[in-house]
Coordinates of C-alpha atoms and ligand atoms in Angstrom, one line a residue:
Chain B
M1 CA -37.7 11.3 -40.5
I2 CA -35.8 13.0 -43.2
D3 CA -36.7 16.4 -41.8
W4 CA -35.7 15.3 -38.4
Y5 CA -32.3 14.0 -39.7
F6 CA -31.5 17.3 -41.4
S7 CA -32.5 19.4 -38.4
H8 CA -30.4 17.2 -36.1
I9 CA -27.5 16.4 -38.4
V10 CA -24.9 18.2 -36.3
L11 CA -25.9 16.2 -33.2
V12 CA -25.9 12.9 -35.2
Q13 CA -22.4 13.6 -36.5
S14 CA -21.1 14.8 -33.2
T15 CA -22.4 11.6 -31.6
L16 CA -20.2 9.6 -33.9
T17 CA -17.1 11.7 -33.4
T18 CA -17.6 11.9 -29.6
L19 CA -18.0 8.2 -29.5
L20 CA -14.5 7.8 -31.0
L21 CA -13.2 10.3 -28.4
A22 CA -14.8 8.4 -25.6
L23 CA -13.5 5.1 -26.9
S24 CA -10.0 6.6 -27.0
V25 CA -10.2 6.9 -23.2
Q26 CA -12.1 3.8 -22.6
V27 CA -9.7 1.4 -24.4
P28 CA -6.8 2.1 -22.0
L29 CA -9.1 2.2 -19.0
R30 CA -10.5 -1.3 -19.9
A31 CA -6.9 -2.6 -19.6
G32 CA -6.5 -0.8 -16.3
V33 CA -4.4 2.0 -17.8
F34 CA -5.6 5.4 -16.5
S35 CA -4.6 7.4 -19.5
F36 CA -6.1 10.4 -21.2
A37 CA -3.5 10.5 -23.9
G38 CA -6.3 9.9 -26.4
V39 CA -7.6 13.4 -25.7
G40 CA -4.2 14.9 -26.5
C41 CA -4.2 12.9 -29.7
Y42 CA -7.6 14.3 -30.5
G43 CA -6.0 17.7 -30.5
I44 CA -3.0 16.5 -32.5
G45 CA -5.4 14.9 -35.0
G46 CA -7.5 18.0 -35.3
Y47 CA -4.5 20.1 -36.0
I48 CA -2.9 17.7 -38.4
A49 CA -6.0 17.5 -40.4
A50 CA -6.4 21.3 -40.5
I51 CA -2.8 21.9 -41.3
G52 CA -2.8 19.2 -44.0
M53 CA -5.9 20.7 -45.6
V54 CA -5.1 24.4 -45.3
H55 CA -1.3 24.4 -45.9
Y56 CA -0.7 21.3 -47.9
G57 CA -4.0 20.7 -49.7
L58 CA -4.3 17.1 -48.5
S59 CA -7.4 15.1 -49.4
T60 CA -9.9 14.5 -46.7
A61 CA -9.1 10.8 -46.5
T62 CA -5.3 11.4 -46.4
A63 CA -5.7 14.0 -43.7
I64 CA -7.7 11.7 -41.5
L65 CA -5.4 8.7 -42.1
L66 CA -2.4 10.8 -41.3
S67 CA -4.0 12.1 -38.1
A68 CA -4.8 8.6 -37.0
V69 CA -1.2 7.4 -37.7
V70 CA 0.5 10.3 -36.1
G71 CA -1.9 10.1 -33.1
G72 CA -1.0 6.4 -32.7
V73 CA 2.7 6.9 -33.0
V74 CA 2.8 9.9 -30.6
A75 CA 0.7 8.1 -28.0
Y76 CA 2.8 4.9 -28.3
A77 CA 6.0 7.0 -27.8
L78 CA 4.3 8.7 -24.8
G79 CA 3.4 5.2 -23.5
L80 CA 7.1 4.2 -23.7
L81 CA 8.2 7.3 -21.9
I82 CA 5.8 7.0 -19.0
Q83 CA 5.4 3.2 -18.8
R84 CA 6.6 3.1 -15.2
L85 CA 3.7 5.3 -14.1
T86 CA 0.4 3.9 -13.0
G87 CA -2.9 5.1 -11.5
L88 CA -3.3 8.7 -10.6
Y89 CA 0.3 9.6 -11.6
L90 CA -0.3 8.2 -15.0
A91 CA -3.6 10.1 -15.3
M92 CA -1.9 13.3 -14.3
A93 CA 1.0 12.9 -16.8
T94 CA -1.4 12.2 -19.7
V95 CA -3.6 15.2 -18.7
A96 CA -0.4 17.3 -18.7
F97 CA 0.4 15.9 -22.2
T98 CA -3.0 17.1 -23.4
L99 CA -2.5 20.5 -21.9
I100 CA 1.0 20.7 -23.5
I101 CA -0.5 20.1 -26.9
S102 CA -2.8 23.0 -26.4
V103 CA 0.1 25.2 -25.4
L104 CA 2.2 24.0 -28.4
V105 CA -0.5 24.9 -30.9
V106 CA -0.9 28.4 -29.4
N107 CA 2.8 28.9 -30.1
G108 CA 2.9 27.2 -33.5
G109 CA 3.0 30.5 -35.5
D110 CA 1.6 30.4 -39.0
L111 CA 1.6 26.6 -39.1
T112 CA -1.1 26.4 -36.4
G113 CA -2.5 29.8 -36.7
G114 CA -1.6 30.7 -33.1
A115 CA -4.4 31.7 -30.7
A116 CA -6.9 32.2 -33.6
G117 CA -6.5 28.7 -34.9
L118 CA -7.0 27.6 -38.5
F119 CA -10.0 28.2 -40.8
G120 CA -11.2 26.7 -44.0
A121 CA -10.4 23.1 -43.4
L122 CA -13.7 21.8 -44.6
G123 CA -13.5 18.1 -45.5
M124 CA -15.6 16.1 -47.8
L125 CA -17.2 14.2 -45.0
D126 CA -20.8 13.1 -44.5
T127 CA -22.6 11.0 -41.9
G128 CA -22.1 7.9 -43.9
H129 CA -18.3 8.2 -43.7
L130 CA -18.5 8.8 -40.0
L131 CA -20.8 5.8 -39.5
A132 CA -18.5 3.6 -41.6
V133 CA -15.5 4.6 -39.5
A134 CA -17.4 4.1 -36.3
V135 CA -18.6 0.6 -37.4
V136 CA -15.1 -0.5 -38.3
V137 CA -13.7 0.8 -35.0
V138 CA -16.5 -0.9 -33.0
A139 CA -16.1 -4.1 -34.8
A140 CA -12.3 -4.1 -34.1
L141 CA -12.8 -3.3 -30.5
T142 CA -15.4 -6.0 -30.1
F143 CA -12.7 -8.4 -31.0
T144 CA -10.7 -7.1 -28.0
E145 CA -13.7 -7.6 -25.7
I146 CA -14.6 -11.2 -26.4
G147 CA -12.8 -14.5 -26.6
P148 CA -9.2 -15.1 -25.5
L149 CA -8.1 -11.5 -26.1
G150 CA -11.0 -10.2 -24.0
R151 CA -10.1 -12.5 -21.2
R152 CA -6.4 -11.4 -21.3
V153 CA -7.3 -7.7 -21.4
E154 CA -9.5 -8.3 -18.4
A155 CA -6.7 -10.1 -16.5
V156 CA -4.4 -7.3 -17.3
R157 CA -6.9 -4.8 -15.8
E158 CA -8.0 -6.9 -12.8
D159 CA -4.8 -8.4 -11.6
P160 CA -1.6 -7.5 -13.6
E161 CA 0.6 -9.8 -11.5
L162 CA -1.7 -12.7 -12.0
A163 CA -1.8 -11.9 -15.7
S164 CA 2.0 -12.0 -15.9
A165 CA 2.0 -15.3 -14.0
M166 CA -0.3 -16.6 -16.8
G167 CA 2.3 -15.7 -19.4
I168 CA 0.7 -12.4 -20.5
N169 CA 3.2 -9.7 -21.4
V170 CA 1.4 -7.0 -19.4
A171 CA 3.7 -4.1 -20.4
R172 CA 3.1 -4.9 -24.1
Y173 CA -0.7 -4.8 -23.6
R174 CA -0.4 -1.5 -21.8
R175 CA 1.7 0.0 -24.6
A176 CA -0.7 -1.3 -27.1
T177 CA -3.6 0.5 -25.5
F178 CA -1.7 3.8 -25.8
A179 CA -1.3 3.3 -29.5
V180 CA -5.0 2.4 -30.0
S181 CA -6.1 5.3 -28.0
G182 CA -3.9 7.6 -30.0
V183 CA -5.4 6.3 -33.3
L184 CA -8.9 6.7 -32.0
G185 CA -8.2 10.2 -30.6
G186 CA -6.6 11.1 -34.0
L187 CA -9.6 9.9 -35.9
A188 CA -12.0 11.7 -33.6
G189 CA -10.1 15.0 -33.7
S190 CA -9.5 15.1 -37.4
M191 CA -13.1 14.3 -38.3
T192 CA -14.5 16.8 -35.8
V193 CA -12.3 19.5 -37.3
L194 CA -13.0 18.6 -40.9
L195 CA -16.8 18.7 -40.2
R196 CA -16.5 22.1 -38.6
S197 CA -13.8 23.5 -40.9
T198 CA -12.1 25.3 -38.0
V199 CA -9.8 24.4 -35.1
T200 CA -8.6 26.7 -32.3
P201 CA -6.5 26.0 -29.2
D202 CA -9.6 26.3 -27.1
D203 CA -10.9 23.2 -28.7
I204 CA -8.4 21.1 -26.8
N205 CA -9.1 21.7 -23.2
F206 CA -9.7 20.0 -19.9
H207 CA -13.4 19.8 -20.6
L208 CA -12.7 17.1 -23.2
V209 CA -11.1 15.0 -20.5
V210 CA -14.1 15.5 -18.2
L211 CA -16.5 14.8 -21.0
A212 CA -14.8 11.5 -22.0
L213 CA -14.6 10.4 -18.4
T214 CA -18.2 11.2 -17.6
I215 CA -19.4 9.4 -20.7
I216 CA -17.6 6.3 -19.6
I217 CA -18.6 6.5 -16.0
V218 CA -22.3 7.0 -16.9
G219 CA -22.4 4.7 -19.9
G220 CA -20.1 2.0 -18.7
S221 CA -16.4 1.3 -18.9
R222 CA -16.3 -2.3 -19.9
S223 CA -17.5 -2.3 -23.4
W224 CA -17.9 0.0 -26.5
L225 CA -21.6 -0.2 -25.8
G226 CA -21.1 1.7 -22.6
A227 CA -19.3 4.4 -24.5
L228 CA -22.1 4.6 -27.0
V229 CA -24.8 4.8 -24.4
G230 CA -22.9 7.5 -22.5
T231 CA -22.1 9.4 -25.7
V232 CA -25.8 9.4 -26.8
I233 CA -26.8 10.6 -23.3
F234 CA -24.3 13.5 -23.2
V235 CA -24.5 14.6 -26.7
W236 CA -28.3 14.6 -26.7
M237 CA -28.9 15.8 -23.2
P238 CA -28.8 19.5 -23.9
E239 CA -31.4 18.9 -26.6
V240 CA -33.6 16.8 -24.3
L241 CA -33.1 19.1 -21.3
A242 CA -33.8 22.3 -23.3
F243 CA -37.1 22.6 -21.3
V244 CA -35.3 22.9 -18.0
G245 CA -33.5 26.0 -19.3
E246 CA -31.0 27.4 -16.9
W247 CA -31.2 24.4 -14.6
E248 CA -29.6 22.2 -17.2
D249 CA -26.1 22.2 -15.6
V250 CA -27.7 21.3 -12.3
V251 CA -29.6 18.4 -13.7
Y252 CA -26.5 17.3 -15.6
G253 CA -24.4 17.4 -12.4
V254 CA -27.0 15.4 -10.4
L255 CA -27.2 12.8 -13.1
V256 CA -23.5 12.3 -13.3
A257 CA -23.2 12.1 -9.5
A258 CA -26.1 9.7 -9.3
A259 CA -24.6 7.4 -11.9
A260 CA -21.2 7.4 -10.2
V261 CA -22.8 6.5 -6.8
Y262 CA -25.6 4.2 -7.9
L263 CA -24.4 2.6 -11.1
P264 CA -20.7 1.7 -10.5
G265 CA -20.6 -0.1 -13.9
G266 CA -22.5 2.6 -15.7
V267 CA -25.9 2.1 -17.4
T268 CA -24.6 -0.9 -19.4
G269 CA -22.9 -2.4 -16.4
A270 CA -26.2 -2.2 -14.5
A271 CA -28.0 -3.8 -17.4
V272 CA -25.5 -6.6 -17.7
A273 CA -25.7 -7.3 -13.9
G274 CA -29.5 -7.3 -14.0
Y275 CA -29.5 -9.7 -16.9
R276 CA -27.1 -12.1 -15.1
T277 CA -29.1 -12.0 -11.9
Y278 CA -32.2 -12.9 -14.0
R279 CA -30.4 -15.8 -15.7
R280 CA -29.1 -17.0 -12.4
K281 CA -32.5 -16.9 -10.8
R282 CA -33.9 -18.9 -13.6
R283 CA -31.1 -21.4 -13.5
E284 CA -31.5 -21.8 -9.7
A285 CA -35.2 -22.2 -10.1
A286 CA -34.6 -24.9 -12.7
D287 CA -31.9 -26.7 -10.6
A288 CA -33.8 -26.7 -7.4
P289 CA -35.8 -29.9 -6.7
P290 CA -39.5 -29.1 -6.4
D291 CA -39.7 -29.4 -2.6
G292 CA -36.1 -30.0 -1.6
P293 CA -34.3 -28.2 1.2
P294 CA -32.8 -24.8 0.3
P295 CA -29.1 -24.9 -0.6
Q296 CA -26.9 -24.7 2.4
P297 CA -23.8 -22.6 2.0
V298 CA -21.8 -24.4 4.6
A299 CA -22.4 -27.8 3.1
A300 CA -21.7 -26.5 -0.4
G301 CA -19.1 -28.5 -2.1
V302 CA -18.9 -31.4 0.4
G303 CA -18.0 -34.5 -1.5
G304 CA -17.6 -32.4 -4.6
D305 CA -18.4 -33.7 -8.1
S306 CA -15.2 -35.5 -8.6
Chain Y
M1 CA 20.4 -31.6 -3.4
A2 CA 17.6 -34.1 -4.1
S3 CA 18.8 -37.1 -2.2
G4 CA 18.8 -40.6 -3.7
T5 CA 19.0 -41.6 -7.3
I6 CA 16.0 -42.1 -9.5
E7 CA 16.1 -45.6 -10.8
D8 CA 12.4 -46.3 -11.3
V9 CA 12.2 -44.0 -14.3
D10 CA 12.2 -45.8 -17.7
G11 CA 15.7 -46.6 -18.7
A12 CA 15.7 -44.6 -21.9
A13 CA 15.0 -41.4 -20.1
D14 CA 18.1 -41.8 -18.0
T15 CA 19.8 -38.5 -18.9
A16 CA 16.6 -36.6 -18.8
A17 CA 15.8 -38.0 -15.4
T18 CA 19.0 -36.8 -13.9
E19 CA 18.6 -33.3 -15.2
S20 CA 16.9 -30.8 -13.0
V21 CA 13.7 -29.0 -13.9
L22 CA 14.5 -26.1 -11.7
R23 CA 17.5 -25.1 -9.7
A24 CA 17.6 -22.2 -7.3
D25 CA 21.0 -21.2 -6.0
D26 CA 21.5 -19.1 -2.9
V27 CA 18.3 -17.2 -3.5
A28 CA 17.6 -14.3 -1.2
V29 CA 14.7 -11.8 -1.2
H30 CA 14.9 -9.0 1.3
F31 CA 12.1 -6.4 1.8
G32 CA 14.0 -3.6 3.4
G33 CA 15.2 -5.1 6.6
V34 CA 13.0 -8.2 6.4
K35 CA 15.0 -11.2 5.1
A36 CA 11.9 -13.0 3.8
V37 CA 14.1 -15.5 1.9
D38 CA 17.8 -15.7 2.7
G39 CA 20.1 -18.0 0.9
V40 CA 17.8 -20.8 -0.2
S41 CA 19.1 -23.4 -2.7
I42 CA 16.8 -26.1 -4.0
E43 CA 16.8 -28.4 -6.9
L44 CA 13.7 -30.0 -8.4
T45 CA 14.0 -33.1 -10.4
P46 CA 11.4 -34.3 -12.9
G47 CA 8.2 -36.1 -12.1
R48 CA 8.3 -35.7 -8.4
I49 CA 6.3 -33.8 -5.8
F50 CA 8.4 -31.5 -3.6
G51 CA 7.0 -29.9 -0.5
V52 CA 7.8 -26.8 1.4
L53 CA 7.0 -26.8 5.1
G54 CA 7.5 -23.9 7.5
P55 CA 5.7 -21.8 10.0
N56 CA 3.8 -18.6 9.1
G57 CA 6.0 -16.0 7.8
S58 CA 9.0 -18.3 7.2
G59 CA 9.2 -17.2 3.5
K60 CA 7.5 -20.0 1.6
S61 CA 5.3 -17.8 -0.5
T62 CA 8.1 -15.3 -1.1
L63 CA 10.2 -18.2 -2.3
L64 CA 7.5 -19.1 -4.8
A65 CA 7.3 -15.5 -5.8
A66 CA 11.0 -15.5 -6.4
L67 CA 10.8 -18.7 -8.5
T68 CA 8.1 -17.1 -10.7
R69 CA 10.0 -13.8 -10.9
L70 CA 7.2 -11.9 -9.3
V71 CA 9.7 -10.4 -6.8
P72 CA 13.2 -9.3 -7.6
L73 CA 16.0 -11.3 -6.2
T74 CA 18.3 -9.7 -3.7
R75 CA 20.9 -12.4 -4.5
G76 CA 21.2 -15.7 -6.1
S77 CA 20.4 -17.4 -9.4
L78 CA 17.6 -19.4 -11.0
E79 CA 17.7 -22.0 -13.7
F80 CA 14.8 -23.6 -15.5
E81 CA 15.5 -26.7 -17.6
G82 CA 19.2 -25.7 -17.7
R83 CA 18.6 -22.1 -18.6
R84 CA 19.2 -19.1 -16.4
Y85 CA 16.1 -17.0 -15.9
D86 CA 16.8 -14.8 -13.0
T87 CA 16.5 -11.6 -15.1
V88 CA 13.6 -12.4 -17.3
R89 CA 10.1 -11.0 -16.7
P90 CA 7.4 -13.2 -15.1
H91 CA 5.4 -13.8 -18.3
T92 CA 8.5 -15.2 -20.0
I93 CA 9.1 -17.9 -17.4
A94 CA 5.3 -18.6 -17.3
A95 CA 5.3 -19.1 -21.1
R96 CA 8.2 -21.5 -20.8
G97 CA 6.0 -23.8 -18.7
V98 CA 6.0 -22.7 -15.0
A99 CA 2.5 -22.4 -13.7
R100 CA 1.4 -21.5 -10.2
T101 CA -1.5 -21.0 -7.9
F102 CA -1.7 -18.3 -5.3
Q103 CA -2.2 -18.5 -1.6
T104 CA -5.2 -16.2 -1.8
V105 CA -7.7 -17.0 -4.5
R106 CA -7.0 -14.7 -7.5
I107 CA -9.6 -15.3 -10.1
L108 CA -11.4 -12.8 -12.4
P109 CA -14.5 -11.9 -10.5
G110 CA -16.6 -11.0 -13.4
R111 CA -15.9 -14.2 -15.4
T112 CA -17.3 -17.7 -15.4
V113 CA -15.4 -20.7 -14.2
F114 CA -14.8 -21.7 -17.8
D115 CA -13.4 -18.3 -18.8
N116 CA -11.1 -18.3 -15.8
V117 CA -9.7 -21.7 -16.6
A118 CA -9.5 -20.9 -20.3
L119 CA -7.2 -18.0 -19.4
G120 CA -4.7 -20.5 -18.2
A121 CA -5.3 -22.8 -21.1
E122 CA -4.7 -20.0 -23.6
S123 CA -1.7 -18.6 -21.9
A124 CA 0.8 -20.5 -24.0
G125 CA -1.3 -20.4 -27.1
S126 CA -1.2 -18.6 -30.4
A127 CA -4.3 -17.1 -32.0
G128 CA -4.7 -19.8 -34.6
K129 CA -8.1 -21.6 -34.9
A130 CA -6.7 -25.0 -34.3
E131 CA -4.8 -23.8 -31.2
R132 CA -7.9 -22.2 -29.8
G133 CA -9.7 -25.4 -30.1
R134 CA -6.9 -27.2 -28.3
A135 CA -7.0 -24.6 -25.6
R136 CA -10.7 -25.1 -25.0
Q137 CA -10.1 -28.8 -24.8
R138 CA -7.3 -28.2 -22.2
A139 CA -9.7 -26.0 -20.2
R140 CA -12.4 -28.6 -20.3
T141 CA -10.0 -31.4 -19.2
A142 CA -8.7 -29.2 -16.4
I143 CA -12.3 -28.5 -15.3
E144 CA -13.2 -32.2 -15.2
R145 CA -10.1 -33.2 -13.3
T146 CA -10.6 -30.6 -10.6
G147 CA -14.2 -31.6 -10.1
L148 CA -15.6 -28.5 -11.5
A149 CA -17.7 -30.2 -14.2
G150 CA -21.2 -28.7 -14.2
K151 CA -20.0 -25.4 -12.8
E152 CA -18.5 -24.0 -16.1
R153 CA -21.0 -21.2 -16.3
H154 CA -20.9 -20.3 -12.7
R155 CA -19.3 -17.0 -11.6
P156 CA -16.8 -16.9 -8.7
D157 CA -19.3 -15.4 -6.3
E158 CA -21.6 -18.4 -6.8
L159 CA -18.9 -20.8 -5.7
S160 CA -17.9 -21.9 -2.2
Y161 CA -14.3 -21.1 -1.2
G162 CA -13.2 -24.6 -1.8
Y163 CA -14.5 -24.5 -5.4
Q164 CA -12.9 -21.1 -6.0
R165 CA -9.6 -22.8 -5.0
R166 CA -10.3 -25.5 -7.5
V167 CA -10.6 -22.9 -10.2
E168 CA -7.1 -21.6 -9.3
I169 CA -5.8 -25.2 -9.6
A170 CA -7.7 -25.8 -12.8
R171 CA -6.3 -22.6 -14.4
A172 CA -2.8 -23.6 -13.5
I173 CA -3.0 -27.2 -14.9
A174 CA -4.9 -26.1 -18.0
S175 CA -1.7 -24.6 -19.3
E176 CA -0.2 -28.1 -19.2
P177 CA 3.0 -26.8 -17.5
T178 CA 6.3 -28.5 -17.0
L179 CA 6.5 -27.3 -13.4
L180 CA 3.5 -26.6 -11.2
L181 CA 3.9 -24.5 -8.1
L182 CA 1.1 -24.6 -5.6
D183 CA 0.8 -22.2 -2.6
E184 CA -1.6 -23.9 -0.1
P185 CA -4.0 -25.2 -2.7
T186 CA -6.2 -26.9 -0.2
A187 CA -6.4 -24.1 2.4
G188 CA -10.0 -23.8 3.5
M189 CA -11.0 -27.2 2.1
N190 CA -12.5 -30.0 4.1
R191 CA -11.0 -33.4 4.4
Q192 CA -12.8 -34.9 1.4
E193 CA -11.9 -32.0 -0.8
R194 CA -8.2 -32.2 0.3
D195 CA -8.1 -35.9 -0.5
D196 CA -9.6 -35.1 -4.0
I197 CA -6.8 -32.5 -4.6
T198 CA -4.0 -34.6 -3.3
G199 CA -5.3 -37.5 -5.4
L200 CA -5.2 -35.2 -8.4
L201 CA -1.6 -34.1 -7.7
G202 CA -0.7 -37.7 -7.4
D203 CA -2.2 -38.4 -10.8
L204 CA -0.4 -35.5 -12.3
R205 CA 2.9 -36.8 -10.9
G206 CA 2.1 -40.1 -12.6
E207 CA 2.0 -38.2 -15.8
G208 CA 5.4 -36.8 -15.2
L209 CA 4.5 -33.3 -13.9
T210 CA 7.0 -31.8 -11.4
Q211 CA 5.4 -30.0 -8.5
L212 CA 6.4 -27.8 -5.6
L213 CA 3.7 -27.8 -3.0
I214 CA 3.3 -25.5 0.0
E215 CA 0.9 -26.8 2.7
H216 CA 0.7 -26.6 6.5
D217 CA -0.8 -30.0 7.1
V218 CA 2.2 -32.1 8.0
Q219 CA 0.6 -35.5 7.6
M220 CA -0.8 -34.6 4.3
M221 CA 2.7 -33.3 3.2
V222 CA 4.4 -36.5 4.3
D223 CA 1.8 -38.6 2.4
A224 CA 1.8 -36.4 -0.8
C225 CA 5.4 -35.5 -1.3
D226 CA 8.5 -37.3 -2.4
H227 CA 10.8 -34.8 -0.9
L228 CA 10.4 -32.0 1.6
F229 CA 12.1 -28.7 2.2
A230 CA 11.6 -27.1 5.6
M231 CA 12.0 -23.4 6.1
N232 CA 12.3 -21.1 9.0
F233 CA 13.1 -17.4 9.0
G234 CA 13.8 -17.4 5.3
E235 CA 16.3 -20.2 5.5
L236 CA 16.2 -23.9 4.6
I237 CA 16.5 -25.8 7.9
A238 CA 16.0 -29.3 6.5
D239 CA 15.8 -31.0 3.2
G240 CA 15.3 -34.6 2.3
E241 CA 13.0 -37.6 2.7
P242 CA 9.6 -36.4 4.1
E243 CA 9.7 -38.6 7.2
A244 CA 13.3 -37.7 8.0
V245 CA 12.6 -34.0 7.5
V246 CA 9.5 -34.1 9.8
R247 CA 11.5 -35.8 12.5
H248 CA 14.4 -33.4 12.2
P249 CA 15.0 -31.6 15.5
A250 CA 15.1 -28.2 13.9
V251 CA 11.8 -28.8 12.2
Q252 CA 10.2 -30.1 15.3
E253 CA 11.4 -27.1 17.2
A254 CA 10.4 -24.5 14.5
Y255 CA 7.2 -26.0 13.2
L256 CA 5.7 -28.9 15.0
G257 CA 6.4 -27.7 18.5
K258 CA 4.3 -24.6 17.8
Q259 CA 1.7 -26.4 15.8
G260 CA 1.6 -23.4 13.5
R261 CA -1.7 -23.3 11.7
A262 CA -2.0 -27.1 11.5
H263 CA -5.7 -27.1 12.0
A264 CA -8.0 -29.9 11.0
Ligands
ATP1 N1 5.8 -7.5 -0.3 C1 6.4 -7.6 1.0 N2 6.9 -6.6 1.6 C2 7.4 -6.6 2.8 N3 7.5 -7.8 3.5 C3 7.0 -8.9 3.0 C4 6.4 -8.9 1.7 N4 6.0 -10.1 1.4 C5 6.3 -10.9 2.5 N5 6.9 -10.2 3.4 C6 7.4 -10.6 4.7 O1 8.2 -11.7 4.4 C7 8.1 -12.7 5.4 C8 7.8 -14.0 4.7 O2 6.5 -14.0 4.2 P1 5.8 -15.2 3.3 O3 4.5 -14.7 2.9 O4 6.8 -15.6 2.3 O5 5.7 -16.3 4.4 P2 4.9 -17.7 4.3 O6 5.9 -18.7 4.7 O7 4.3 -17.9 3.0 O8 3.8 -17.5 5.4 P3 2.3 -18.1 5.5 O9 2.5 -19.5 6.0 O10 1.7 -17.3 6.5 O11 1.8 -18.0 4.1 C9 7.0 -12.3 6.4 O12 7.7 -11.7 7.5 C10 6.3 -11.2 5.6 O13 5.7 -10.3 6.4
MG2 MG1 2.4 -18.1 2.3

C-alpha cells in the first residue's frame, strides 16, 4: 500500500487538483451557466502563486489564498461584464477569456517569465493539504446541492423564468457561480503549480477546457460526485490503458463518445436513475394489491385524494 | 373599475377593503407588430376572485406575464398594494407576494412533488432553521389542500397531467401569497378534478386571498368568479358582474359565438 502510494503520488495529487478544476466548470454548469471562466482562473491562480513565490517570497498558504481570492474577484467581474450572454455565446466568451490569459502571460515580461514561464515555485504542499482543501470544497458544494439552496439552483438551471417567478434572483445566482468557479479555478491552478514548481503559458490551453468538460460529461454534471468519478476516470485512464499502447487515444475517444450518447447524465447520473427505478419498482410492488387490476393511466387521478 | 362597493367585509377593515391589491393602468405589451395586450386597465380588490375570459390568442397569458414582470411593458403602469412596480425585476414582485401558475406545466422534472412544492414555500424565506421548518409546514399544507397527499415522493413523470397541474397550484399557494394568478389551472382536468380545484379557490377566497383566474369554461368562470374581465385582440371588451359580462354582446360575439376551446 505504502509502496503503491509513493509510486502513484503524482496521480493521486493530480486527481485532487483536477477535481477542483472540474468543479470550477461544473458549478456554473449546474446552475445553467455555460462558463469556462474557471479554467482561465486556473491559469491566473497558477501564475499568481508562481509570481508570489518567485518574486515576492510568499508563503505557500498565502500564495494559494491570494490565488483563490484573485480568481474569485476576476471571475465575478467577468460575470458582471458578460451577464447578458447565455448558452453558446457565453461559452465562447469565457473560452476567449481563458485564451486571453494565456496571451497575457506570454507578454508579461519578467513578471511572468514570458514564453519560458516561471521556475522554482515549489510550495510546501503534500497530499494531506490537497485532501483537506478538496474535502472542505466538497462539503461546501454539497450544501449547494441539497435542501432549499439545491432546489433553487436547480430551478435556476431548469427554468430561469419560473425561478424568477418564484422570487429567486436569477442574475445573482448566476453571478455567484462565476465567483465560486473563479475561487475553485484559482485553488486548482495555484496548487498544481506549487506541486510542480513551474508554470508556462502552455499550461493554460484549450485542452484544459476539453478536459474539464469531458470529465463532467462522463462523470456527471449534477453533483460533485460526478466530477470526482470523471476525474478519477480521466486522470487514471492513461495508467490503466497503458497496455493498449498507441491505441490509447482511440479508446479514450470512443469512451467519451459512448458516454455522451448513452449516459446523458454521466456515470453518476445513470447510477442515480437506476437507483430511482429500482426504488420505484419496489414501491409499486408494495402498493399494488396482490391480484388487483394493473393501474390504468387514463383513470389515474379520477376522484383524486382530496 | 371593480363595480359595486364591498360592504360584507368586517367593518374594521373598511379602509383596507377599499384599497386595491393590484392596479394595472393602460398596460400594453407588443411583440413586434403583434399587439398581444393593448391598453388594458384593471383593478383587483382584496379577497375576491377575478376572472379573465377571452378566445385563444386574445392576450390573457401575456397580461399575466406583464403583471408578473416576465415581459417588458410597451406602455402603462403597474401598482401592487399601492406601490409602483413596473420597472422591478420579476423576483422582486414575486417576493412581495404575487404568486402564479403557468398555462403549461412547469415543474422541475428531476424533483419530487414535495421538492417542487417546497420551492414555492421557501421562495419568501430566509435560511434560518425556524423559517425552514415553517416552509416545510407550508409545503405540507399546500400538498394536502391540493389533494396531493400520499404523492409527496413521486416524481413528475409518475403523475397524471391533472396531478402535475396540482403541483403547479400547490407550489403557488405554498408561498402564502397576497395575490394568486392562475393561468388555466384546470386545463386537462376532468369534471371532478375541476370541482376540487374551484372548491379550493373558493376556500382560499374565504381566507382573504385575492385571485386572478384565467379559464375557458364559461360556466365554471361564472360560478367561481366575483368579477369578470373579457378580452379580445389584446383589449378589454367587458368588465363587471360575471353574468352581465357573459351576456355582453361583444363577449357573445367574440367568445361564445365561436365556442373557442370550451370543451367538456
Ligand atoms: N413571446 C411572444 N412573442 C411573440 N408573440 C407572442 C408572444 N407571446 C404571445 N404572443 C402572441 O400574443 C398573442 C396573445 O397570446 P396569449 O398567449 O397572451 O393569448 P391567450 O389569451 O393566453 O391565448 P390562449 O387562450 O391560447 O392561452 C398571440 O397572438 C400570441 O401569438
Ligand atoms: Mg394563454
